Amino acid sequence: ETGVTQTPRHLVMGMTNKKSLKCEQHLGHNAMYWYKQSAKKPLELMFVYNFKEQTENNSVPSRFSPECPNSSHLFLHLHTLQPEDSALYLCASSQDLAGGQGYEQYFGPGTRLTVT
Amino acid sequence: GNSVTQMEGPVTLSEEAFLTINCTYTATGYPSLFWYVQYPGEGLQLLLKATKADDKGSNKGFEATYRKETTSFHLEKGSVQVSDSAVYFCALSDQGGNQFYFGTGTSLTVIP
């Protein structure tokens, strides 16, 4: 596998379910990100990790819980979601954090989440 | 604060037409600038980037020049193809920060 992979690609869950999204990067990068992409809205940054440490949490509700066990893997644990949480969830990685070095982000294909 | 503003879509062009998608930014310091493309059902892919003023990024016939005096990074292509149909995102990363800032995306449809 190369690049950034995400599983599952599609997920349908009820509001009382608990599920997890998985992201893996095979690029040797140190920083990983979760984004939410909703129709007709800008890309929303959710969480940023650098060397496994969380550096940003953009006021994300606690029903979203990230986990980064190592620099290659990132999880998003989901519980008691709302229908408005239905969206495409994108994982990305970069060599290091954004600041000033021109490092680009590499994105996975996303998980299309539907909350019923 | 940092932000990116790009032209509203959708944009519909005939094949071989000239493309411009406008992007302006607000940033402190000297950001790096990017254009990403998203094809249906996929994640975002880097199209091109520029890391300092007057740099020109180019890839697959697309070009954009980092203009500090006008705080702009407009995307251009001389002759679009049907396969260029996608959503295009302008983005910046701020010097000393740890985030990327994305525009809202511009949907492009190229018709034969």
Short mmCIF file of C-alpha atoms in Angstrom, two decimals:
data_model
loop_
_atom_site.label_atom_id
_atom_site.label_comp_id
_atom_site.label_asym_id
_atom_site.label_seq_id
_atom_site.Cartn_x
_atom_site.Cartn_y
_atom_site.Cartn_z
CA GLU A 1 0.00 0.00 0.00
CA THR A 2 1.21 3.47 -0.76
CA GLY A 3 0.13 6.94 0.30
CA VAL A 4 -2.70 7.41 2.78
CA THR A 5 -5.37 4.76 3.20
CA GLN A 6 -8.66 5.00 5.04
CA THR A 7 -11.10 2.32 6.13
CA PRO A 8 -13.94 1.84 5.82
CA ARG A 9 -14.75 3.79 2.67
CA HIS A 10 -18.45 3.91 3.53
CA LEU A 11 -20.15 3.65 6.93
CA VAL A 12 -23.78 3.83 7.94
CA MET A 13 -24.44 3.99 11.65
CA GLY A 14 -27.30 4.69 14.00
CA MET A 15 -27.17 7.45 16.56
CA THR A 16 -26.57 5.00 19.41
CA ASN A 17 -23.78 3.05 17.70
CA LYS A 18 -20.07 3.21 18.38
CA LYS A 19 -17.71 2.90 15.43
CA SER A 20 -14.17 3.85 14.49
CA LEU A 21 -12.54 5.24 11.39
CA LYS A 22 -9.00 4.21 10.60
CA CYS A 23 -6.28 6.04 8.72
CA GLU A 24 -2.82 4.78 7.87
CA GLN A 25 -0.03 6.59 6.09
CA HIS A 26 2.88 4.84 4.42
CA LEU A 27 4.92 7.98 3.75
CA GLY A 28 7.03 8.27 6.88
CA HIS A 29 5.32 11.53 7.82
CA ASN A 30 5.20 12.97 11.33
CA ALA A 31 1.96 14.96 11.24
CA MET A 32 -1.57 13.66 10.71
CA TYR A 33 -4.92 15.43 10.42
CA TRP A 34 -8.66 14.75 10.48
CA TYR A 35 -10.98 16.91 8.37
CA LYS A 36 -14.72 16.96 7.91
CA GLN A 37 -16.07 17.76 4.45
CA SER A 38 -19.77 18.57 4.22
CA ALA A 39 -21.67 19.54 1.10
CA LYS A 40 -21.45 23.25 0.29
CA LYS A 41 -19.25 24.00 3.32
CA PRO A 42 -15.52 24.67 3.59
CA LEU A 43 -13.22 21.89 4.66
CA GLU A 44 -13.24 21.81 8.47
CA LEU A 45 -10.08 20.91 10.33
CA MET A 46 -10.91 18.72 13.33
CA PHE A 47 -7.68 17.46 14.87
CA VAL A 48 -3.94 17.71 14.29
CA TYR A 49 -1.31 15.32 15.61
CA ASN A 50 2.45 15.73 15.46
CA PHE A 51 4.70 12.88 16.59
CA LYS A 52 1.62 11.25 18.15
CA GLU A 53 0.83 14.33 20.24
CA GLN A 54 -2.37 16.27 19.64
CA THR A 55 -1.60 19.87 18.77
CA GLU A 56 -5.02 21.13 17.64
CA ASN A 57 -8.60 20.41 18.57
CA ASN A 58 -10.83 22.81 16.72
CA SER A 59 -13.71 22.82 19.21
CA VAL A 60 -14.85 19.42 18.07
CA PRO A 61 -17.72 17.85 20.07
CA SER A 62 -16.69 15.10 22.46
CA ARG A 63 -18.68 12.51 20.52
CA PHE A 64 -15.62 12.51 18.21
CA SER A 65 -12.57 11.06 19.94
CA PRO A 66 -9.23 10.83 18.11
CA GLU A 67 -6.43 8.42 18.84
CA CYS A 68 -2.92 8.38 17.43
CA PRO A 69 -0.98 5.35 18.70
CA ASN A 70 2.02 6.05 16.44
CA SER A 71 3.00 8.36 13.62
CA SER A 72 1.58 6.05 10.98
CA HIS A 73 -1.90 5.43 12.36
CA LEU A 74 -4.77 7.70 13.26
CA PHE A 75 -8.22 6.71 14.45
CA LEU A 76 -11.44 8.62 14.91
CA HIS A 77 -13.77 6.99 17.43
CA LEU A 78 -17.42 7.87 16.99
CA HIS A 79 -20.27 7.54 19.49
CA THR A 80 -23.79 8.92 19.84
CA LEU A 81 -23.50 10.88 16.61
CA GLN A 82 -26.18 13.15 15.19
CA PRO A 83 -27.55 13.16 11.63
CA GLU A 84 -25.74 16.45 10.98
CA ASP A 85 -22.47 14.59 11.47
CA SER A 86 -23.06 12.84 8.15
CA ALA A 87 -20.18 13.90 5.91
CA LEU A 88 -16.98 12.79 4.21
CA TYR A 89 -14.19 12.41 6.77
CA LEU A 90 -10.76 12.92 5.32
CA CYS A 91 -7.44 11.97 6.82
CA ALA A 92 -4.23 13.68 5.72
CA SER A 93 -0.55 13.59 6.59
CA SER A 94 2.43 15.86 6.02
CA GLN A 95 6.16 15.57 6.57
CA ASP A 96 5.92 17.91 9.52
CA LEU A 97 3.50 20.56 10.68
CA ALA A 98 2.52 23.20 8.19
CA GLY A 99 4.53 26.13 9.37
CA GLY A 100 6.64 27.80 6.80
CA GLN A 101 8.40 24.89 5.14
CA GLY A 102 5.97 24.42 2.28
CA TYR A 103 5.13 20.86 3.27
CA GLU A 104 2.09 19.71 1.41
CA GLN A 105 -0.60 17.45 2.78
CA TYR A 106 -1.37 14.05 1.34
CA PHE A 107 -5.00 13.01 1.64
CA GLY A 108 -6.69 9.65 1.88
CA PRO A 109 -9.82 8.88 -0.15
CA GLY A 110 -12.11 9.56 2.80
CA THR A 111 -14.83 7.70 4.67
CA ARG A 112 -18.37 8.59 3.64
CA LEU A 113 -20.32 8.53 6.91
CA THR A 114 -24.10 8.47 7.10
CA VAL A 115 -25.79 8.77 10.49
CA THR A 116 -29.37 7.53 10.57
CA GLY B 1 -6.11 35.76 11.02
CA ASN B 2 -5.43 33.50 8.06
CA SER B 3 -8.02 32.86 5.38
CA VAL B 4 -8.43 31.96 1.73
CA THR B 5 -11.12 33.29 -0.59
CA GLN B 6 -11.73 31.70 -3.94
CA MET B 7 -14.26 32.39 -6.64
CA GLU B 8 -17.67 30.86 -6.32
CA GLY B 9 -18.63 28.11 -8.69
CA PRO B 10 -19.78 26.19 -10.43
CA VAL B 11 -17.77 26.94 -13.54
CA THR B 12 -18.73 25.32 -16.85
CA LEU B 13 -16.39 25.54 -19.83
CA SER B 14 -16.16 24.00 -23.25
CA GLU B 15 -13.20 21.77 -24.02
CA GLU B 16 -10.06 23.73 -25.01
CA ALA B 17 -11.31 26.92 -23.31
CA PHE B 18 -9.04 29.02 -21.08
CA LEU B 19 -9.50 28.56 -17.33
CA THR B 20 -8.95 31.02 -14.50
CA ILE B 21 -9.99 30.34 -10.92
CA ASN B 22 -9.29 33.30 -8.66
CA CYS B 23 -7.82 32.90 -5.18
CA THR B 24 -6.83 35.60 -2.71
CA TYR B 25 -5.50 35.13 0.77
CA THR B 26 -4.99 36.84 4.09
CA ALA B 27 -2.03 35.77 6.17
CA THR B 28 0.53 37.03 8.61
CA GLY B 29 4.11 36.51 7.56
CA TYR B 30 5.02 34.51 4.48
CA PRO B 31 2.68 31.61 3.84
CA SER B 32 3.10 28.76 1.40
CA LEU B 33 0.29 28.49 -1.16
CA PHE B 34 -1.26 25.42 -2.73
CA TRP B 35 -3.85 24.28 -5.21
CA TYR B 36 -5.51 20.94 -4.59
CA VAL B 37 -7.91 19.04 -6.85
CA GLN B 38 -10.63 16.61 -5.80
CA TYR B 39 -12.12 14.20 -8.33
CA PRO B 40 -15.51 12.62 -7.59
CA GLY B 41 -15.33 10.00 -4.85
CA GLU B 42 -11.72 10.74 -3.99
CA GLY B 43 -9.68 12.73 -1.50
CA LEU B 44 -7.78 15.90 -2.33
CA GLN B 45 -4.61 15.69 -4.40
CA LEU B 46 -1.90 18.32 -4.56
CA LEU B 47 -1.94 20.01 -7.97
CA LEU B 48 0.81 22.61 -7.47
CA LYS B 49 2.39 24.82 -4.86
CA ALA B 50 4.56 27.91 -4.36
CA THR B 51 6.50 28.72 -1.25
CA LYS B 52 7.66 32.30 -1.79
CA ALA B 53 6.68 35.48 -3.58
CA ASP B 54 6.94 35.42 -7.39
CA ASP B 55 7.30 31.63 -7.45
CA LYS B 56 5.25 29.93 -10.14
CA GLY B 57 3.86 26.47 -9.46
CA SER B 58 2.96 24.33 -12.45
CA ASN B 59 1.71 20.82 -13.13
CA LYS B 60 -0.33 19.08 -15.86
CA GLY B 61 -0.70 22.35 -17.78
CA PHE B 62 -1.97 24.26 -14.75
CA GLU B 63 -0.07 27.28 -13.43
CA ALA B 64 -0.35 29.71 -10.54
CA THR B 65 1.96 32.56 -9.50
CA TYR B 66 2.42 33.68 -5.90
CA ARG B 67 1.70 37.43 -5.99
CA LYS B 68 2.47 39.03 -2.65
CA GLU B 69 1.55 42.54 -3.77
CA THR B 70 -2.00 41.47 -4.61
CA THR B 71 -2.13 38.55 -2.12
CA SER B 72 -3.29 36.29 -4.90
CA PHE B 73 -2.61 32.82 -6.30
CA HIS B 74 -4.90 32.46 -9.31
CA LEU B 75 -5.06 29.10 -11.08
CA GLU B 76 -4.86 29.09 -14.89
CA LYS B 77 -4.84 26.56 -17.69
CA GLY B 78 -4.66 27.42 -21.35
CA SER B 79 -6.80 24.60 -22.73
CA VAL B 80 -9.02 22.53 -20.45
CA GLN B 81 -10.03 18.94 -21.09
CA VAL B 82 -13.06 16.95 -20.01
CA SER B 83 -10.80 15.06 -17.61
CA ASP B 84 -10.12 18.33 -15.73
CA SER B 85 -13.69 18.29 -14.39
CA ALA B 86 -13.27 18.32 -10.61
CA VAL B 87 -13.40 20.57 -7.56
CA TYR B 88 -10.37 22.84 -7.07
CA PHE B 89 -9.26 24.11 -3.65
CA CYS B 90 -6.87 26.94 -2.91
CA ALA B 91 -5.02 26.61 0.41
CA LEU B 92 -2.28 28.17 2.49
CA SER B 93 -0.06 27.06 5.31
CA ASP B 94 1.06 29.78 7.67
CA GLN B 95 4.61 30.42 8.70
CA GLY B 96 5.15 29.24 12.24
CA GLY B 97 1.73 27.67 12.49
CA ASN B 98 0.46 24.14 12.29
CA GLN B 99 -2.63 24.41 10.14
CA PHE B 100 -3.66 24.54 6.54
CA TYR B 101 -6.43 26.94 5.54
CA PHE B 102 -8.63 25.98 2.61
CA GLY B 103 -10.96 27.92 0.37
CA THR B 104 -14.49 26.70 -0.18
CA GLY B 105 -13.67 24.96 -3.45
CA THR B 106 -14.66 25.74 -7.04
CA SER B 107 -16.43 23.08 -9.06
CA LEU B 108 -15.34 22.90 -12.70
CA THR B 109 -17.23 21.04 -15.40
CA VAL B 110 -15.73 20.79 -18.87
CA ILE B 111 -18.12 19.80 -21.65
CA PRO B 112 -17.02 18.27 -24.97
#
